[in-house]
mmCIF file of C-alpha atoms in Angstrom:
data_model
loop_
_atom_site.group_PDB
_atom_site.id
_atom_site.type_symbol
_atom_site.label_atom_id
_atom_site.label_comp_id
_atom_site.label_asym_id
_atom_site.label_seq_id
_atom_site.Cartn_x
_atom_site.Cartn_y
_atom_site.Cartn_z
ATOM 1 C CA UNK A 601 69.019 62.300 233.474
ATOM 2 C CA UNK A 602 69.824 59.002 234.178
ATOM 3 C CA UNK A 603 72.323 58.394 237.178
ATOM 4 C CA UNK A 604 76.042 57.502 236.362
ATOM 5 C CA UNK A 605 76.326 53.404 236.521
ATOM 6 C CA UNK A 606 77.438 52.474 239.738
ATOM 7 C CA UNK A 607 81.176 50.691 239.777
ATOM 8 C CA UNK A 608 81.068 46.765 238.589
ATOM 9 C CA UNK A 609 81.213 45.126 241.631
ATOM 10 C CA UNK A 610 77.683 46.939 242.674
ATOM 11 C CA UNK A 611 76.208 47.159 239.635
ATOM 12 C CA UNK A 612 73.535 44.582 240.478
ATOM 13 C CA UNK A 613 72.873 45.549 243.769
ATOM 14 C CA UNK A 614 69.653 47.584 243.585
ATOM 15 C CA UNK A 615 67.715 45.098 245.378
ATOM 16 C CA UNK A 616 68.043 41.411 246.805
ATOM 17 C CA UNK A 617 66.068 40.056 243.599
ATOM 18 C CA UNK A 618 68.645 42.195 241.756
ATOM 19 C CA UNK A 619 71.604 40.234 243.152
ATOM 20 C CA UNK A 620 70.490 36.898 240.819
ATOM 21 C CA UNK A 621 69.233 38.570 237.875
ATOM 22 C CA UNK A 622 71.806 38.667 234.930
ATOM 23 C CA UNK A 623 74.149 41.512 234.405
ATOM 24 C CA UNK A 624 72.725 44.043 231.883
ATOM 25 C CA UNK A 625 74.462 44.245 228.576
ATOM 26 C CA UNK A 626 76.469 47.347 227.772
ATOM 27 C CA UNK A 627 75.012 49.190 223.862
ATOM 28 C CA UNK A 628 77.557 50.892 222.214
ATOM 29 C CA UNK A 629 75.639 52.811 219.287
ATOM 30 C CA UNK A 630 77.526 53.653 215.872
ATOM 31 C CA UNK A 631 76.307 54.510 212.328
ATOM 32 C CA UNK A 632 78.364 52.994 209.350
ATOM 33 C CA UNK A 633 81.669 51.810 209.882
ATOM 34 C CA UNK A 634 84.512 50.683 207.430
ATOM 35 C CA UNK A 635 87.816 48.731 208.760
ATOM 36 C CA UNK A 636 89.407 52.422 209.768
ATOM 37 C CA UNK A 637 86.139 53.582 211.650
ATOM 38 C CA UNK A 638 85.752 50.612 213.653
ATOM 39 C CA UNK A 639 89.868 50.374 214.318
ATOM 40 C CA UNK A 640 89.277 53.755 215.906
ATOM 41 C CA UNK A 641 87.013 52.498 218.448
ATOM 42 C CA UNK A 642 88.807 49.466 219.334
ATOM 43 C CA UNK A 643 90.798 51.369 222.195
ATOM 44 C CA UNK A 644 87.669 52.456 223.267
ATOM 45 C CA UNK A 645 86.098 49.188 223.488
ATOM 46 C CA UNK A 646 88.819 47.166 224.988
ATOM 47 C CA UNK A 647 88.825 49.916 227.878
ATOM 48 C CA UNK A 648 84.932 49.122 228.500
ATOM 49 C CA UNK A 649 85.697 45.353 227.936
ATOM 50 C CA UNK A 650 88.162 46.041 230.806
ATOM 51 C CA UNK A 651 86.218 48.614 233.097
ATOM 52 C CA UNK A 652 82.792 46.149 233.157
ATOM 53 C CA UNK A 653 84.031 42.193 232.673
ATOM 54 C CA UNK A 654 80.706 41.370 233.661
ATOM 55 C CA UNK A 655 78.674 43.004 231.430
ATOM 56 C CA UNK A 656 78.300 41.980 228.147
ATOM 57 C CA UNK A 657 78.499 44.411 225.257
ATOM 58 C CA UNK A 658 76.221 44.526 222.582
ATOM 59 C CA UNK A 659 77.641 46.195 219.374
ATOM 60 C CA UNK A 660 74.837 48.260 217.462
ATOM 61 C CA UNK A 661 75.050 49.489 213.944
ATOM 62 C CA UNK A 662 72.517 51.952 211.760
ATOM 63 C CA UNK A 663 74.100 50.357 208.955
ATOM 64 C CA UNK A 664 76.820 47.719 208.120
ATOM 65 C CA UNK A 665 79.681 47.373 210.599
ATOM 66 C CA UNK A 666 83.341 45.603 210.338
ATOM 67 C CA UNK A 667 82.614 44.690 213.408
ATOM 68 C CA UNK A 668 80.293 42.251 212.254
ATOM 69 C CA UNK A 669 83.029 40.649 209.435
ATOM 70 C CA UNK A 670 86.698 41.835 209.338
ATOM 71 C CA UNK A 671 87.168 42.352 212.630
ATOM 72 C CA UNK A 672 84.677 39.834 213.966
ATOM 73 C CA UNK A 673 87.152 37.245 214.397
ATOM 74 C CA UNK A 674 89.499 40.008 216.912
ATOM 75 C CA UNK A 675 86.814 41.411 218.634
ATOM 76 C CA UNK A 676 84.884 38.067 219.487
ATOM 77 C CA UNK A 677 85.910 37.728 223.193
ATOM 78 C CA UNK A 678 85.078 41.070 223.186
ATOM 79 C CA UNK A 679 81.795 41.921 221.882
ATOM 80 C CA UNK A 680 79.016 39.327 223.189
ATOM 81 C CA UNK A 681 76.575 40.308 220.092
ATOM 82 C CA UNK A 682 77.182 42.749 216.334
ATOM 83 C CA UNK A 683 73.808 43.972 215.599
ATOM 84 C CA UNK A 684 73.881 45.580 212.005
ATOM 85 C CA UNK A 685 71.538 47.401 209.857
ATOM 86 C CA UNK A 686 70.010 48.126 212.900
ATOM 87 C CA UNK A 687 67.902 50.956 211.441
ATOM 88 C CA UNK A 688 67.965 53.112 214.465
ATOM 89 C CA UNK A 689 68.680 56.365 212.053
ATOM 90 C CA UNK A 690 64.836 57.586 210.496
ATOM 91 C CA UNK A 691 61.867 57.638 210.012
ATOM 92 C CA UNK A 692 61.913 58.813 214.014
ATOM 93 C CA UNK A 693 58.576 56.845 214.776
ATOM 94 C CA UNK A 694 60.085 53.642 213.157
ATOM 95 C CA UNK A 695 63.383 54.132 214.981
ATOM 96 C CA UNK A 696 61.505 54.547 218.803
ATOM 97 C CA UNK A 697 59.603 51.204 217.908
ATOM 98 C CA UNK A 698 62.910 49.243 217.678
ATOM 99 C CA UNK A 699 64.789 50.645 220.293
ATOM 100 C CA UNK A 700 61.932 50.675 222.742
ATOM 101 C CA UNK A 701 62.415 46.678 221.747
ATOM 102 C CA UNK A 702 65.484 45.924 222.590
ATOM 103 C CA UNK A 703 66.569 44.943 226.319
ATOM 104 C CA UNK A 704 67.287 47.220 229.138
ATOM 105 C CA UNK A 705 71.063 48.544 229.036
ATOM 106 C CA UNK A 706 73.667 48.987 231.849
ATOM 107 C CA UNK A 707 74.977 51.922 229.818
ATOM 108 C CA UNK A 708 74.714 53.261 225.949
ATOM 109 C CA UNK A 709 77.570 54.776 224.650
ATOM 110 C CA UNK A 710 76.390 56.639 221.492
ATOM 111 C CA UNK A 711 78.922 57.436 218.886
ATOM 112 C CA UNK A 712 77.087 59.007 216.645
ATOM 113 C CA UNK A 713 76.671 62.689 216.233
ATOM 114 C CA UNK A 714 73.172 63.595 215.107
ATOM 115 C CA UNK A 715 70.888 65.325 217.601
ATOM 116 C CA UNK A 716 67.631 63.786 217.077
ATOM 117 C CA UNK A 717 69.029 60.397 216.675
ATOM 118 C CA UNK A 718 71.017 60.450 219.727
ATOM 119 C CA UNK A 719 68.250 62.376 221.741
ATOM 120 C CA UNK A 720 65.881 59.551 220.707
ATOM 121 C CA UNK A 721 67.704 56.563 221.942
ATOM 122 C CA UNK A 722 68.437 59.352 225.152
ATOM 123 C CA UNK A 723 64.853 58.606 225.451
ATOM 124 C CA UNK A 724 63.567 55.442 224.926
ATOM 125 C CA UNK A 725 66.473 53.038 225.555
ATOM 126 C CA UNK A 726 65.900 51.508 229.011
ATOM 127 C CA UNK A 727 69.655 52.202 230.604
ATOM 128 C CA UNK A 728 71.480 53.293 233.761
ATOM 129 C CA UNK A 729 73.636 55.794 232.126
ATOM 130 C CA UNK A 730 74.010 57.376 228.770
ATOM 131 C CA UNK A 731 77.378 58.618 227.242
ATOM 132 C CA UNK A 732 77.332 60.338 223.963
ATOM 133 C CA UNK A 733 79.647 62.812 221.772
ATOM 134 C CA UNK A 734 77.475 65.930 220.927
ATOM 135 C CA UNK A 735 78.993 69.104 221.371
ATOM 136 C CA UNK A 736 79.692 69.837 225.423
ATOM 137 C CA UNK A 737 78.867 66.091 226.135
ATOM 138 C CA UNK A 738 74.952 67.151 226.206
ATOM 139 C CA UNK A 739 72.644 64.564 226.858
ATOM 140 C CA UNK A 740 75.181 62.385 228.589
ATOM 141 C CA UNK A 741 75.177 61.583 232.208
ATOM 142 C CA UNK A 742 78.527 63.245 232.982
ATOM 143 C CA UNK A 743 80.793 64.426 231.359
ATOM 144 C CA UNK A 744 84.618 62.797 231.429
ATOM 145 C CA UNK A 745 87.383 64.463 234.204
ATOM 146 C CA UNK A 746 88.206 67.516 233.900
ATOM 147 C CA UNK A 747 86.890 67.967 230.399
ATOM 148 C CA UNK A 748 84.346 70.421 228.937
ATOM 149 C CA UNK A 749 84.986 70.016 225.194
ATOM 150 C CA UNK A 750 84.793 66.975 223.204
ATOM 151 C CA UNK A 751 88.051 65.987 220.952
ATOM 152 C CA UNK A 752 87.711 66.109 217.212
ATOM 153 C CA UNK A 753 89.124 63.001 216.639
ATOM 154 C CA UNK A 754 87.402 59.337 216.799
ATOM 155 C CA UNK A 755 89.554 57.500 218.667
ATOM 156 C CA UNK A 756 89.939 60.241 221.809
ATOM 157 C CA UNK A 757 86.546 60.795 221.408
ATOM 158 C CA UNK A 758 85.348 57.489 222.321
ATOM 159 C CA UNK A 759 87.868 57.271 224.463
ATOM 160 C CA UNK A 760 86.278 60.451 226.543
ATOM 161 C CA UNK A 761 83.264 58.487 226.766
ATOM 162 C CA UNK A 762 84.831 55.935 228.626
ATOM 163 C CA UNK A 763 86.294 58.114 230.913
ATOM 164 C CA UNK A 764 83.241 59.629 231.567
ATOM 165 C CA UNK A 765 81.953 56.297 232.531
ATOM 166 C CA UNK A 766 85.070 55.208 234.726
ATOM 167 C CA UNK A 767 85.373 58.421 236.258
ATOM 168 C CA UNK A 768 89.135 58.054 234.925
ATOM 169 C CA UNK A 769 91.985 57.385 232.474
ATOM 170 C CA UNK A 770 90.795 54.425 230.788
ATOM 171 C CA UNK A 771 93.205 51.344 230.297
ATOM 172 C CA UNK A 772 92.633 51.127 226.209
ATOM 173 C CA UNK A 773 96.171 49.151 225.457
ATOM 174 C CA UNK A 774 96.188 45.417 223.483
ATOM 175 C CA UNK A 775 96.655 43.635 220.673
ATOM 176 C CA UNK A 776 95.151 41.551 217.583
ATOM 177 C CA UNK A 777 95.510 37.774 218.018
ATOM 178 C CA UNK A 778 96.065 35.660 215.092
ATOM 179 C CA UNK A 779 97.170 32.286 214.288
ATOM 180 C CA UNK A 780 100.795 30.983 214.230
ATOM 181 C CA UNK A 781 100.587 29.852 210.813
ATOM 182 C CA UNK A 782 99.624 33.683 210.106
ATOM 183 C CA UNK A 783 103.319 34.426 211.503
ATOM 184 C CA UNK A 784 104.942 31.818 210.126
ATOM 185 C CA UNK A 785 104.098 32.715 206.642
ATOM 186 C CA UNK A 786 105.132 36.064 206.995
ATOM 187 C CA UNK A 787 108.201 35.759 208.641
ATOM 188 C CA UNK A 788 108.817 32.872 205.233
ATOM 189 C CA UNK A 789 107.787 35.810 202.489
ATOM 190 C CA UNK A 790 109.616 38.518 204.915
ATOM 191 C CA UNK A 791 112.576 36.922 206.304
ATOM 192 C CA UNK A 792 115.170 38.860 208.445
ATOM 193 C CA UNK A 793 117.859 40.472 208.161
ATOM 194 C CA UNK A 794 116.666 43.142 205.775
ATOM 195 C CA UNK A 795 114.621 46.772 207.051
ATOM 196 C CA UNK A 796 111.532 46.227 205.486
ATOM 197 C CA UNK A 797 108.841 49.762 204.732
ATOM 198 C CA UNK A 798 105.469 48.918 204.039
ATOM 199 C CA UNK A 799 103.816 50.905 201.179
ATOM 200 C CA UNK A 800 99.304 50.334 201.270
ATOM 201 C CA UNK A 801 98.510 52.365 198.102
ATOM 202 C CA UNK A 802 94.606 51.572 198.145
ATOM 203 C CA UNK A 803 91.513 52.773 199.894
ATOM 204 C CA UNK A 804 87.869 52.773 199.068
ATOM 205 C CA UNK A 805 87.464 56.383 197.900
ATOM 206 C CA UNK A 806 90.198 57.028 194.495
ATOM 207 C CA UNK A 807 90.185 60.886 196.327
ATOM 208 C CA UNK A 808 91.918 59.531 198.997
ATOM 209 C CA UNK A 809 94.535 57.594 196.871
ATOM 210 C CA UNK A 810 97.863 59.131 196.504
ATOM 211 C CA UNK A 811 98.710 58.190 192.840
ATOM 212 C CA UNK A 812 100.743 55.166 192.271
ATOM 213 C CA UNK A 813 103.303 56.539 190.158
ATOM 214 C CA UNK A 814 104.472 58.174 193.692
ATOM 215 C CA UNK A 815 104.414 55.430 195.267
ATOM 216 C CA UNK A 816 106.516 53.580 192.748
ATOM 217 C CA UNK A 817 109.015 56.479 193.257
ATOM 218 C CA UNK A 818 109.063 56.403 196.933
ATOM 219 C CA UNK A 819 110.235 52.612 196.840
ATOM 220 C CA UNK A 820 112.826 53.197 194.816
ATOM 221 C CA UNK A 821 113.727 55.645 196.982
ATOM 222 C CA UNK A 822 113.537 53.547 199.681
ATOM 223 C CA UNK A 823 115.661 50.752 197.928
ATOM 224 C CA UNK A 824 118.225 52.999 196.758
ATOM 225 C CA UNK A 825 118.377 53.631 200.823
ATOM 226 C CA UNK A 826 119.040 49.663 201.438
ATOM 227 C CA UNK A 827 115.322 49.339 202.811
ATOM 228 C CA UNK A 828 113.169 46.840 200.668
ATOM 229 C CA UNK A 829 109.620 48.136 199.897
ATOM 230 C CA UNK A 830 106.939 45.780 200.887
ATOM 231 C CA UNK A 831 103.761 46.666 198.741
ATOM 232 C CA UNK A 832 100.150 45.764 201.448
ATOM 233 C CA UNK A 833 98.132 44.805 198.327
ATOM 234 C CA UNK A 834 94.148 44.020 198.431
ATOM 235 C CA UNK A 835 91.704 42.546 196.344
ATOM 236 C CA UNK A 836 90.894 46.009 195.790
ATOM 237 C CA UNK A 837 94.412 47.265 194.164
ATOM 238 C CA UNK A 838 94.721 44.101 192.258
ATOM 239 C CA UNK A 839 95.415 46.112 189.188
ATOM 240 C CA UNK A 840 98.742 47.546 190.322
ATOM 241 C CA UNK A 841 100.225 44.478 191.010
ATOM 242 C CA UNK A 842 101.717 44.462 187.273
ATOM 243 C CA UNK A 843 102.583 48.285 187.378
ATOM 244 C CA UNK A 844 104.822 47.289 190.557
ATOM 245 C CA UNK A 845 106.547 44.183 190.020
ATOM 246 C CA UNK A 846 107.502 45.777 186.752
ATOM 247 C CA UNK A 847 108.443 49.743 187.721
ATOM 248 C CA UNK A 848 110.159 48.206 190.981
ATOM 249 C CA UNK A 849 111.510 44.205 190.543
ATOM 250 C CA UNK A 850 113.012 44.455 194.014
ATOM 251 C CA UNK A 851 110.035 45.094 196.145
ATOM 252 C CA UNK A 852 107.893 42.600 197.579
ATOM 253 C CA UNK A 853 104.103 41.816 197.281
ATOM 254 C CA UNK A 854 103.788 39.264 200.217
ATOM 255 C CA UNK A 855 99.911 39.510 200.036
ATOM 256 C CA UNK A 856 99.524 38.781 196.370
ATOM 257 C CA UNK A 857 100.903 35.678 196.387
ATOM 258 C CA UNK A 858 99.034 32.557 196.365
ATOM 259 C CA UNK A 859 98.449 31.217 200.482
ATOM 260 C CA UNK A 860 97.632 27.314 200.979
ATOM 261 C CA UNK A 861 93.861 27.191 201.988
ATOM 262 C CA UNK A 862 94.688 24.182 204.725
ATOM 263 C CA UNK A 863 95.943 27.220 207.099
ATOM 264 C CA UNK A 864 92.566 28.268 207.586
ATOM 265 C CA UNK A 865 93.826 32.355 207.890
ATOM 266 C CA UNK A 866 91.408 34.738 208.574
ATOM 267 C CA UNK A 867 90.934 37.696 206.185
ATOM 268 C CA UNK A 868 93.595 40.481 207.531
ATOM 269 C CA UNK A 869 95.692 38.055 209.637
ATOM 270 C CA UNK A 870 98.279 37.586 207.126
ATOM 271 C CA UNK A 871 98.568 41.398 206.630
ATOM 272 C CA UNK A 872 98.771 41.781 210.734
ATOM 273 C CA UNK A 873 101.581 39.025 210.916
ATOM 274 C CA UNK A 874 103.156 41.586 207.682
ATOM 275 C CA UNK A 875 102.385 44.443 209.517
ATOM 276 C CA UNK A 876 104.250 43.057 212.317
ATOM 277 C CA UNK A 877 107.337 42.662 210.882
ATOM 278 C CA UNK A 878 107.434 45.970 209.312
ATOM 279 C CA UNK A 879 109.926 49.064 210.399
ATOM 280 C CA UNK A 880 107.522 51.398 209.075
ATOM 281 C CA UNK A 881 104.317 51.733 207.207
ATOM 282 C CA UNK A 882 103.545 54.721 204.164
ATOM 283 C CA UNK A 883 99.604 54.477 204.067
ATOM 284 C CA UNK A 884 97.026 56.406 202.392
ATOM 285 C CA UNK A 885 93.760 57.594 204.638
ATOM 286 C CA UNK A 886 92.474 53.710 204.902
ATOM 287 C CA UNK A 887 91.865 51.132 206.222
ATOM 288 C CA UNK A 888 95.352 49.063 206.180
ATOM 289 C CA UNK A 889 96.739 52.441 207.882
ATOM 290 C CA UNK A 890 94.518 51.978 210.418
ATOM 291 C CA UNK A 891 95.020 48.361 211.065
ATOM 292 C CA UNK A 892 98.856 49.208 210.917
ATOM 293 C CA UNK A 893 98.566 51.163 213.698
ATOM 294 C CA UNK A 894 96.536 49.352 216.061
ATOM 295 C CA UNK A 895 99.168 47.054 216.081
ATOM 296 C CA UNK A 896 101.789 49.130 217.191
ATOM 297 C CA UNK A 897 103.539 49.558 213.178
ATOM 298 C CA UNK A 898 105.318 53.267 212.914
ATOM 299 C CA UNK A 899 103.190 54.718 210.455
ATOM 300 C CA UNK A 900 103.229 57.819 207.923
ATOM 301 C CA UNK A 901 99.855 58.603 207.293
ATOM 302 C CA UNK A 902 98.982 60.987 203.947
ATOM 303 C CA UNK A 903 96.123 62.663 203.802
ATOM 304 C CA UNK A 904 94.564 64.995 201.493
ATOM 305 C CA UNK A 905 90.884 65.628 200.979
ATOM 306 C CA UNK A 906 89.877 64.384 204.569
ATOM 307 C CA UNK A 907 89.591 65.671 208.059
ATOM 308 C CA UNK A 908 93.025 64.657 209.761
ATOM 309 C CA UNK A 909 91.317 66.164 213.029
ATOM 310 C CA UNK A 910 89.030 63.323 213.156
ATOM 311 C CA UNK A 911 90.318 60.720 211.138
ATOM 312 C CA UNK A 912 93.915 60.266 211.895
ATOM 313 C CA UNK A 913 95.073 57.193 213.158
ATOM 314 C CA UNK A 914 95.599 56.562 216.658
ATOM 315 C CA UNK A 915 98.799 55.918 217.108
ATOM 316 C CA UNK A 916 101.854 56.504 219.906
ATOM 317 C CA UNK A 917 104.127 55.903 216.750
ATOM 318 C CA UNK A 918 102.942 58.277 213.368
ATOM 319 C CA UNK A 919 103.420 61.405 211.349
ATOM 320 C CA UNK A 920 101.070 62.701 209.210
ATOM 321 C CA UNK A 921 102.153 64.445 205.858
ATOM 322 C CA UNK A 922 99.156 66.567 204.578
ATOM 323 C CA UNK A 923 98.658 67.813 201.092
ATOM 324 C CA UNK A 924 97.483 70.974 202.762
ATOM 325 C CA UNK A 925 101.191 71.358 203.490
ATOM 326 C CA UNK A 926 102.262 72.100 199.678
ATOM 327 C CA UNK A 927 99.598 74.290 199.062
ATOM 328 C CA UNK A 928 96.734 71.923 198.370
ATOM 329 C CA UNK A 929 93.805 69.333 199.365
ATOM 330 C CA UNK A 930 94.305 67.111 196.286
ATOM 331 C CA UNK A 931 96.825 63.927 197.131
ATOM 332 C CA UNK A 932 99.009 65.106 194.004
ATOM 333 C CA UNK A 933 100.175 67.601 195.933
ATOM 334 C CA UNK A 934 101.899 65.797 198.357
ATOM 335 C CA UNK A 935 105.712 65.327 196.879
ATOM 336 C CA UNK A 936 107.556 62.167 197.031
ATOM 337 C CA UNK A 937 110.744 63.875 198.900
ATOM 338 C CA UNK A 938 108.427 64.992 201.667
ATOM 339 C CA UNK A 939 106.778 61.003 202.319
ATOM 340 C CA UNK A 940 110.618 59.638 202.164
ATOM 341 C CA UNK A 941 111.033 62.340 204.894
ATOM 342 C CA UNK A 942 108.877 61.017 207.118
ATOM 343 C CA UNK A 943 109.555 57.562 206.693
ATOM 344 C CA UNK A 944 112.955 58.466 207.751
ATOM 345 C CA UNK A 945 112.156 60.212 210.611
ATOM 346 C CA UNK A 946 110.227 57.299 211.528
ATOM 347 C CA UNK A 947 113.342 54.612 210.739
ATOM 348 C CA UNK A 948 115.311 57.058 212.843
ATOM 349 C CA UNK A 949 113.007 57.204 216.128
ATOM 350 C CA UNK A 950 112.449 53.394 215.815
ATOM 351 C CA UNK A 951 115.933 52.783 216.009
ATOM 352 C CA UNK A 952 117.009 55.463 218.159
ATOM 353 C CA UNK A 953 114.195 54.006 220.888
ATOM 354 C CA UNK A 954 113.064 57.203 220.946
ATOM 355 C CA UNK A 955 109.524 56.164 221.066
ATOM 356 C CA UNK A 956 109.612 53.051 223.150
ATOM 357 C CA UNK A 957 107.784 50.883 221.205
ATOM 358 C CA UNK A 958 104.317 50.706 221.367
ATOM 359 C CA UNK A 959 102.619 48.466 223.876
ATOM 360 C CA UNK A 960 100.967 46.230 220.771
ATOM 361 C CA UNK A 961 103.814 45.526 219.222
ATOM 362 C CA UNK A 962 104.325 41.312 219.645
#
């Protein structure tokens, strides 16, 4: 095995020749990644941006990443270069070609989770350390403190890899920057005074979709509570914009409506500066859920189909309500009473302080 990466003030000091020679990037290896898979790894990433300033970090992805378009414009002082479709998944003599091509690495942190893929860029990445998530942190060059098994979930997974590289608790805490004009517009469609709850019906798979007609009950729920319901509508849920504004006139769609080109927003910024503003967040397994809480929103998270173990959100601020709880895996089973619940408990903690607030939170 490769030894560990020495700290990042000696990490160039092999020899004097070494001393002049450009810092070697960092590779951090993934597969396919949505908005909610790559959210996951943002703690993880801002901890190596952190831990090794001087080493830029290349971003590498099998297939198509949001790190190379939704998120591109957050992670850009970040991530030095997004590498996607990267084809580093089969046929295995195709795969050694390109990575034996690309420059030597610092480290490799390898997210993904099949043996022969991992094992082969193991083997034929040049690199001073390799960090990866099979079972007993095999094939890595240590394992993190005091830990044997890896977590199930993404988020503390990665994590563990960077604690393994550190040699201790990594410093993952930050924020998403956006524009001004971002804020500004929100804070005009979502003025204060009133408690507003967001509501992000949507998500790419319909199995993971808690049906709409529950969500329409929830905010009137929530209104009949004096909260206004703030509906986090996409380009992808376009067609329950009319089933809203007509089942629940009082709730608000502050991402529907029409936002002057000249403020040159970034897709997502206007639903961070939302987000933002927000005493809570109700949000299916997706991606807004996600990007709620990496911000630091108190979120309820539903799930029904998926693996909560590895795919809940990371958060300092959540509950999760699972249909397994009523007797089911389908999202029907989850009852309206039970997401009101734990919205509540949420509104309550929040302004109770008894979580703190969350160290993103503007």
């Amino acid at each position: 095995m490769s030894p560990p990466p020495a700290p990042p003030a000696a990490a160039a000091a092999d020899s004097p020749a070494a001393s002049s020679a450009p810092p070697r990037p960092i590779a951090v290896l993934v597969d396919r990644e949505g908005l909610g898979d790559s959210l996951l790894k943002l703690p993880f990433l801002r901890a190596i941006a952190r831990a090794y300033p001087d080493h830029p970090i290349w971003w590498i992805s099998s297939h198509q990443t949001a790190m190379a378009n939704d998120l591109a414009p957050f992670v850009r002082p970040l991530i030095a270069r997004v590498i996607d479709h990267a084809g580093l998944t089969t046929p295995p003599r195709a795969v050694i070609a390109r990575l034996r091509a690309l420059p030597p690495f610092e480290m490799v942190f390898d997210s993904r989770t099949r043996g022969l893929t991992v094992l082969l860029a193991r083997l034929f990445l040049r690199h001073r350390g390799f960090y990866c998530c099979l079972p007993g942190y095999m094939l890595s060059s240590r394992r993190p403190p005091g830990r044997l098994a890896r977590p199930s979930g993404i988020a503390a997974r990665m994590l563990s890899l960077a604690a393994a590289a550190i040699g201790g608790e990594p410093d993952w805490r930050g924020r998403l920057d956006i524009a001004e004009a971002a804020r500004r517009l929100a804070a005009e469609r979502l003025p204060e005074g009133p408690v507003y709850v967001g509501l992000a019906p949507g998500s790419r798979e319909a199995r993971k979709n808690w049906p709409i007609d529950r969500y329409v009950a929830l905010a009137r729920r929530l209104a009949e509570s004096g909260r206004v319901p703030v509906f986090m509508i996409g380009p992808q849920e376009a067609e329950m914009v009319a089933t809203i504004r007509r089942a629940v006139p009082e709730a608000l769609l502050p991402e529907v409506e029409p936002v002057d080109p000249g403020l040159g927003l970034k897709r997502l910024e206007l639903a961070i500066a939302v987000g933002e503003r927000l005493a809570a967040v109700v949000a299916n397994d997706n991606g807004i859920g996600h990007l709620m809480a990496s911000i630091g929103t108190p979120l309820v998270s539903l799930f029904g189909p998926t693996d909560i173990g590895r795919w809940a959100p990371f958060t300092e601020q959540g509950v999760i309500v699972s249909a397994t709880q009523f007797g089911g895996t389908a999202m029907e089973a989850i009852p309206v009473d039970a997401a009101f619940a734990a919205a509540e408990r949420l509104l309550m903690e929040s302004r109770d302080g008894a979580h703190g607030g969350s160290p993103n939170r503007r």
